[in-house]
Amino acid sequence: MCEGWHEQFAETPDVLKSARLQQTIVQVMDFEIGGDEFVTMAGPCSVETESQLLATAAHVRRAGAHILRGGAFKPRSSPYAFQGLGLEGLKLLARAREETGLAIVTEVMSEEDVPLVAEYADILQIGSRSMENYSLLEAAAHSGRPVLLKRGMVATIADLLRSAQCILDHGNPHVILCERGIRTFETAMRNTFDAAAIALLKQVSHLPVIADPSHAAGHRDLVPALARIAVAAGADGLLVEVHPHPDKAWSDGKQSLDFAGFDEMMDDLKPWIELSGRKLYGSETACIRLMEAVG
Ligand code: PEP
Ligand code: MN
């Protein structure tokens, strides 16, 4: 890494690559994030019903996901919009883990909820709107769970690294960065996907970097292309919204892939992931699908 970056990010030395630390690998259940394998986190924006969640979990598992995503506590633009199922949602996530073996990532929005969410989740998600909530970051750090830190929608790369440093400062080195698009003057898409941020973060930081093409695009048609760009930029994995019936989703339906769309994206990504020098999770996955297809 060239010296210039060290000067630019001098406030956050512990998240930068060093002679001692080139890459953090976050162990979750029986796999690693930030290692050789490309990791996919997939699932609905919000946990809605048992059938919605369990069907999605089973499907994304077969298509090669490692982790089930789903919000039980939802940060919404309006306080009158659906706020999530809370504890009931966490219990459904735990049930999905039991049935599929997938790990769970879910958002925690307030400091007081950290112990409860940490009881059910394998990874705590800090949402874009919470990236600079330092008391929440501190509480999440103290939970000991890995933290998926989403970039604030108006946060610079230095801001994101400062929040990551804050979690490290509170004794938790298991931080995963997430680029999910930022606000710019462009309005055609929900956000502007900052692929360069992924490339830069991979150069300067030892922390794993995950890309969220769903919140970046805001339209499901764009999600596969942004996912390919993320792979080419060096991302360690993806966070993608998938729903059995996107048009009926309680939140973020427009950007959610249906099952067929997710399968197609995962198949199309394979050569790109291989080109990037990473291993694909479970070639076993392809075998299961082939066995299903031939009955
Ligand atoms: C989400 O992952 O559903 C979410 C609310 O994301 P963000 O915090 O990036 O808007
Ligand atoms: Mn969402």
Coordinates of C-alpha atoms and ligand atoms in Angstrom, one line a residue:
M1 CA 0.0 0.0 0.0
C2 CA 1.4 3.4 -0.9
E3 CA 2.2 5.9 1.8
G4 CA -0.3 8.5 0.6
W5 CA -3.2 6.4 1.8
H6 CA -1.6 6.0 5.2
E7 CA -1.5 9.8 5.5
Q8 CA -5.1 10.2 4.3
F9 CA -6.4 7.7 6.7
A10 CA -4.0 8.4 9.6
E11 CA -6.8 8.7 12.1
T12 CA -7.7 5.0 11.7
P13 CA -4.4 3.1 11.7
D14 CA -5.8 -0.2 13.0
V15 CA -8.1 -0.8 10.1
L16 CA -5.3 -0.2 7.6
K17 CA -3.1 -3.0 6.2
S18 CA 0.2 -3.4 7.9
A19 CA 3.2 -5.6 7.7
R20 CA 1.6 -7.5 10.6
L21 CA -2.0 -7.7 9.2
Q22 CA -2.8 -8.0 5.5
Q23 CA -6.3 -9.6 5.8
T24 CA -8.8 -10.1 8.6
I25 CA -10.7 -13.3 8.3
V26 CA -14.0 -13.4 10.1
Q27 CA -15.0 -16.9 11.2
V28 CA -18.8 -17.6 11.2
M29 CA -20.0 -21.0 12.0
D30 CA -18.1 -23.3 9.6
F31 CA -17.0 -20.8 7.0
E32 CA -14.9 -17.6 6.7
I33 CA -15.5 -14.1 5.4
G34 CA -12.5 -12.4 3.9
G35 CA -10.8 -15.7 2.9
D36 CA -10.5 -17.6 -0.3
E37 CA -14.2 -18.2 -0.6
F38 CA -16.8 -15.8 -2.0
V39 CA -19.6 -15.4 0.5
T40 CA -23.2 -14.6 -0.3
M41 CA -25.7 -13.2 2.1
A42 CA -29.3 -13.3 0.8
G43 CA -32.8 -13.0 1.9
P44 CA -35.8 -10.7 2.2
C45 CA -35.5 -7.0 3.3
S46 CA -37.8 -7.7 6.2
V47 CA -38.9 -10.9 7.9
E48 CA -42.6 -11.0 7.2
T49 CA -44.1 -14.5 7.8
E50 CA -42.9 -18.0 8.6
S51 CA -43.6 -19.3 5.1
Q52 CA -41.9 -16.3 3.4
L53 CA -38.8 -16.7 5.4
L54 CA -38.4 -20.4 5.4
A55 CA -39.1 -20.7 1.7
T56 CA -36.5 -18.0 1.0
A57 CA -33.9 -19.6 3.3
A58 CA -34.3 -23.0 1.7
H59 CA -34.0 -21.5 -1.7
V60 CA -31.0 -19.3 -1.2
R61 CA -29.2 -22.1 0.6
R62 CA -29.6 -24.4 -2.5
A63 CA -28.5 -21.6 -4.8
G64 CA -25.2 -21.2 -2.9
A65 CA -25.8 -18.6 -0.1
H66 CA -24.0 -19.0 3.2
I67 CA -25.9 -16.5 5.2
L68 CA -29.6 -15.6 5.5
R69 CA -30.4 -11.9 5.8
G70 CA -33.7 -10.4 7.0
G71 CA -34.6 -7.4 9.1
A72 CA -36.6 -7.9 12.3
F73 CA -36.0 -4.3 13.4
K74 CA -36.4 -2.1 10.3
P75 CA -35.1 1.5 9.9
R76 CA -37.8 3.1 7.6
S77 CA -38.0 6.5 6.1
S78 CA -41.4 7.0 7.7
P79 CA -42.3 6.1 11.3
Y80 CA -45.7 5.0 10.0
A81 CA -44.2 2.4 7.7
F82 CA -43.8 -1.3 8.8
Q83 CA -41.2 -1.3 11.5
G84 CA -40.4 -5.0 11.6
L85 CA -41.7 -8.0 13.6
G86 CA -39.1 -7.5 16.4
L87 CA -38.6 -10.5 18.6
E88 CA -41.1 -12.6 16.6
G89 CA -38.8 -11.9 13.5
L90 CA -35.7 -12.9 15.4
K91 CA -37.4 -16.2 16.4
L92 CA -38.3 -16.9 12.8
L93 CA -34.6 -16.3 11.8
A94 CA -33.4 -18.7 14.4
R95 CA -35.9 -21.3 13.1
A96 CA -34.6 -20.8 9.6
R97 CA -31.0 -21.3 10.8
E98 CA -32.1 -24.6 12.4
E99 CA -33.8 -25.8 9.3
T100 CA -31.1 -24.8 6.7
G101 CA -27.8 -24.4 8.6
L102 CA -27.5 -20.9 7.2
A103 CA -25.9 -18.3 9.5
I104 CA -28.0 -15.2 10.2
V105 CA -27.3 -11.5 9.7
T106 CA -29.9 -9.1 10.9
E107 CA -29.9 -5.4 11.8
V108 CA -29.8 -3.9 15.3
M109 CA -31.0 -0.3 15.5
S110 CA -30.6 0.6 19.2
E111 CA -28.1 0.0 21.9
E112 CA -30.8 -1.5 24.2
D113 CA -31.6 -4.2 21.6
V114 CA -28.0 -5.4 21.2
P115 CA -28.1 -8.2 23.8
L116 CA -31.4 -9.5 22.4
V117 CA -30.4 -9.4 18.7
A118 CA -26.9 -10.9 19.6
E119 CA -28.7 -13.9 21.2
Y120 CA -30.3 -14.7 17.8
A121 CA -27.9 -13.4 15.1
D122 CA -24.5 -14.7 14.0
I123 CA -23.6 -11.3 12.6
L124 CA -25.0 -7.9 13.7
Q125 CA -25.8 -5.5 10.9
I126 CA -25.4 -1.8 11.5
G127 CA -27.5 0.0 9.0
S128 CA -26.6 2.9 6.8
R129 CA -28.6 5.3 9.0
S130 CA -26.8 4.1 12.1
M131 CA -23.2 4.1 10.9
E132 CA -22.3 7.1 13.0
N133 CA -24.3 6.1 16.1
Y134 CA -21.1 5.5 18.2
S135 CA -22.9 4.3 21.3
L136 CA -24.6 1.6 19.2
L137 CA -21.2 0.7 17.6
E138 CA -19.8 0.4 21.1
A139 CA -22.6 -1.8 22.3
A140 CA -22.4 -4.0 19.2
A141 CA -18.6 -4.3 19.7
H142 CA -19.1 -5.5 23.2
S143 CA -21.5 -8.2 22.1
G144 CA -18.5 -10.1 20.7
R145 CA -20.5 -10.9 17.5
P146 CA -19.0 -10.1 14.1
V147 CA -20.4 -6.7 12.9
L148 CA -21.5 -6.0 9.3
L149 CA -21.0 -2.2 9.1
K150 CA -22.9 -0.6 6.3
R151 CA -21.6 2.6 4.8
G152 CA -23.7 5.6 5.7
M153 CA -25.5 7.0 2.6
V154 CA -23.7 10.3 2.9
A155 CA -20.5 8.9 4.6
T156 CA -17.1 9.3 3.0
I157 CA -14.7 6.3 3.0
A158 CA -12.8 8.0 5.8
D159 CA -16.1 8.2 7.8
L160 CA -16.7 4.5 7.2
L161 CA -13.2 3.6 8.4
R162 CA -13.6 5.8 11.5
S163 CA -16.7 3.8 12.5
A164 CA -14.9 0.6 11.9
Q165 CA -12.0 1.8 14.0
C166 CA -14.4 2.6 16.7
I167 CA -15.6 -1.0 16.8
L168 CA -12.0 -2.2 16.9
D169 CA -11.2 0.3 19.7
H170 CA -13.9 -1.4 21.8
G171 CA -12.3 -4.7 21.5
N172 CA -14.0 -6.3 18.6
P173 CA -11.8 -7.1 15.6
H174 CA -14.5 -8.9 13.6
V175 CA -15.7 -6.1 11.4
I176 CA -17.0 -6.5 7.9
L177 CA -17.4 -3.4 5.7
C178 CA -20.3 -3.0 3.4
E179 CA -20.7 -0.7 0.4
R180 CA -24.4 -0.1 -0.3
G181 CA -24.4 3.0 -2.5
I182 CA -24.3 6.6 -1.6
R183 CA -26.4 9.7 -2.3
T184 CA -25.3 11.8 -5.3
F185 CA -27.0 14.2 -7.6
E186 CA -28.1 11.2 -9.7
T187 CA -31.8 10.3 -9.1
A188 CA -32.4 7.5 -11.7
M189 CA -31.2 4.9 -9.2
R190 CA -31.9 4.7 -5.5
N191 CA -28.2 5.4 -4.7
T192 CA -25.0 5.6 -6.7
F193 CA -23.0 2.3 -6.4
D194 CA -19.5 3.3 -5.4
A195 CA -17.5 0.5 -7.0
A196 CA -14.3 2.5 -6.6
A197 CA -14.8 2.5 -2.8
I198 CA -14.7 -1.3 -2.9
A199 CA -11.4 -1.3 -4.9
L200 CA -9.9 1.3 -2.5
L201 CA -11.1 -0.4 0.7
K202 CA -9.6 -3.7 -0.6
Q203 CA -6.3 -1.9 -1.2
V204 CA -6.0 0.0 2.1
S205 CA -7.9 -2.0 4.7
H206 CA -7.4 -5.6 6.0
L207 CA -11.2 -5.8 6.8
P208 CA -13.4 -7.9 4.5
V209 CA -15.6 -5.9 2.1
I210 CA -19.1 -6.9 1.1
A211 CA -21.2 -5.3 -1.6
D212 CA -24.9 -4.7 -1.4
P213 CA -26.1 -4.2 -5.0
S214 CA -29.8 -4.2 -4.0
H215 CA -29.9 -1.0 -1.9
A216 CA -27.4 0.6 -4.3
A217 CA -29.6 0.0 -7.4
G218 CA -33.1 0.2 -6.0
H219 CA -34.2 -1.8 -9.1
R220 CA -34.0 -5.5 -9.4
D221 CA -33.0 -5.4 -13.1
L222 CA -29.7 -3.7 -12.2
V223 CA -28.7 -6.0 -9.3
P224 CA -26.9 -8.7 -11.4
A225 CA -24.8 -6.1 -13.2
L226 CA -23.8 -4.4 -10.0
A227 CA -23.0 -7.8 -8.5
R228 CA -20.6 -8.5 -11.4
I229 CA -19.0 -5.1 -10.9
A230 CA -18.5 -5.8 -7.2
V231 CA -16.8 -9.1 -7.9
A232 CA -14.5 -7.4 -10.4
A233 CA -13.7 -4.7 -7.9
G234 CA -12.5 -7.3 -5.5
A235 CA -15.4 -7.7 -3.0
D236 CA -15.3 -10.6 -0.6
G237 CA -19.0 -11.3 -1.0
L238 CA -22.5 -10.0 -1.6
L239 CA -25.6 -9.0 0.4
V240 CA -28.7 -9.4 -1.8
E241 CA -32.4 -9.0 -1.2
V242 CA -34.5 -12.0 -2.4
H243 CA -38.2 -12.5 -1.9
P244 CA -40.6 -15.3 -3.0
H245 CA -43.0 -12.6 -4.4
P246 CA -41.2 -9.3 -4.7
D247 CA -44.3 -7.4 -5.8
K248 CA -46.0 -8.3 -2.5
A249 CA -43.0 -7.6 -0.3
W250 CA -43.6 -5.4 2.8
S251 CA -40.4 -3.4 2.1
D252 CA -38.0 -3.0 -0.8
G253 CA -39.9 -5.2 -3.3
K254 CA -38.7 -3.2 -6.3
Q255 CA -35.1 -4.1 -5.7
S256 CA -35.7 -7.7 -4.5
L257 CA -34.9 -10.6 -6.8
D258 CA -37.4 -13.5 -7.1
F259 CA -36.1 -17.0 -6.8
A260 CA -35.5 -17.5 -10.5
G261 CA -33.7 -14.2 -10.7
F262 CA -31.4 -15.1 -7.8
D263 CA -30.6 -18.5 -9.4
E264 CA -29.8 -16.8 -12.7
M265 CA -27.6 -14.2 -11.0
M266 CA -25.7 -16.8 -9.0
D267 CA -25.1 -18.9 -12.1
D268 CA -23.9 -15.9 -14.2
L269 CA -21.5 -14.9 -11.4
K270 CA -19.6 -18.1 -11.3
P271 CA -17.1 -17.4 -14.1
W272 CA -16.5 -13.9 -12.7
I273 CA -15.9 -15.3 -9.2
E274 CA -13.5 -17.9 -10.6
L275 CA -11.7 -15.2 -12.6
S276 CA -11.3 -13.2 -9.4
G277 CA -9.4 -16.1 -8.0
R278 CA -11.9 -17.0 -5.3
K279 CA -13.5 -20.3 -4.6
L280 CA -17.2 -20.8 -4.9
Y281 CA -19.2 -22.0 -2.0
G282 CA -20.4 -25.6 -2.3
S283 CA -20.0 -27.0 -5.8
E284 CA -22.2 -29.3 -3.8
T285 CA -24.9 -26.7 -4.6
A286 CA -24.7 -27.3 -8.3
C287 CA -24.9 -31.1 -7.6
I288 CA -28.1 -30.7 -5.4
R289 CA -29.8 -28.7 -8.2
L290 CA -28.7 -31.1 -10.8
M291 CA -30.1 -34.0 -8.7
E292 CA -33.4 -32.1 -8.3
A293 CA -33.6 -31.4 -12.0
V294 CA -33.2 -35.1 -12.9
G295 CA -35.6 -36.1 -10.0
Ligands
PEP1 C1 -31.3 -3.3 4.7 O1 -30.2 -4.0 4.6 O2 -32.4 -3.7 4.6 C2 -31.1 -1.8 4.9 C3 -32.1 -1.1 5.6 O3 -30.0 -1.3 4.4 P1 -29.3 0.1 4.6 O4 -29.1 0.3 6.0 O5 -28.1 0.0 3.7 O6 -30.3 1.1 4.0
MN2 MN -33.9 -3.3 2.4

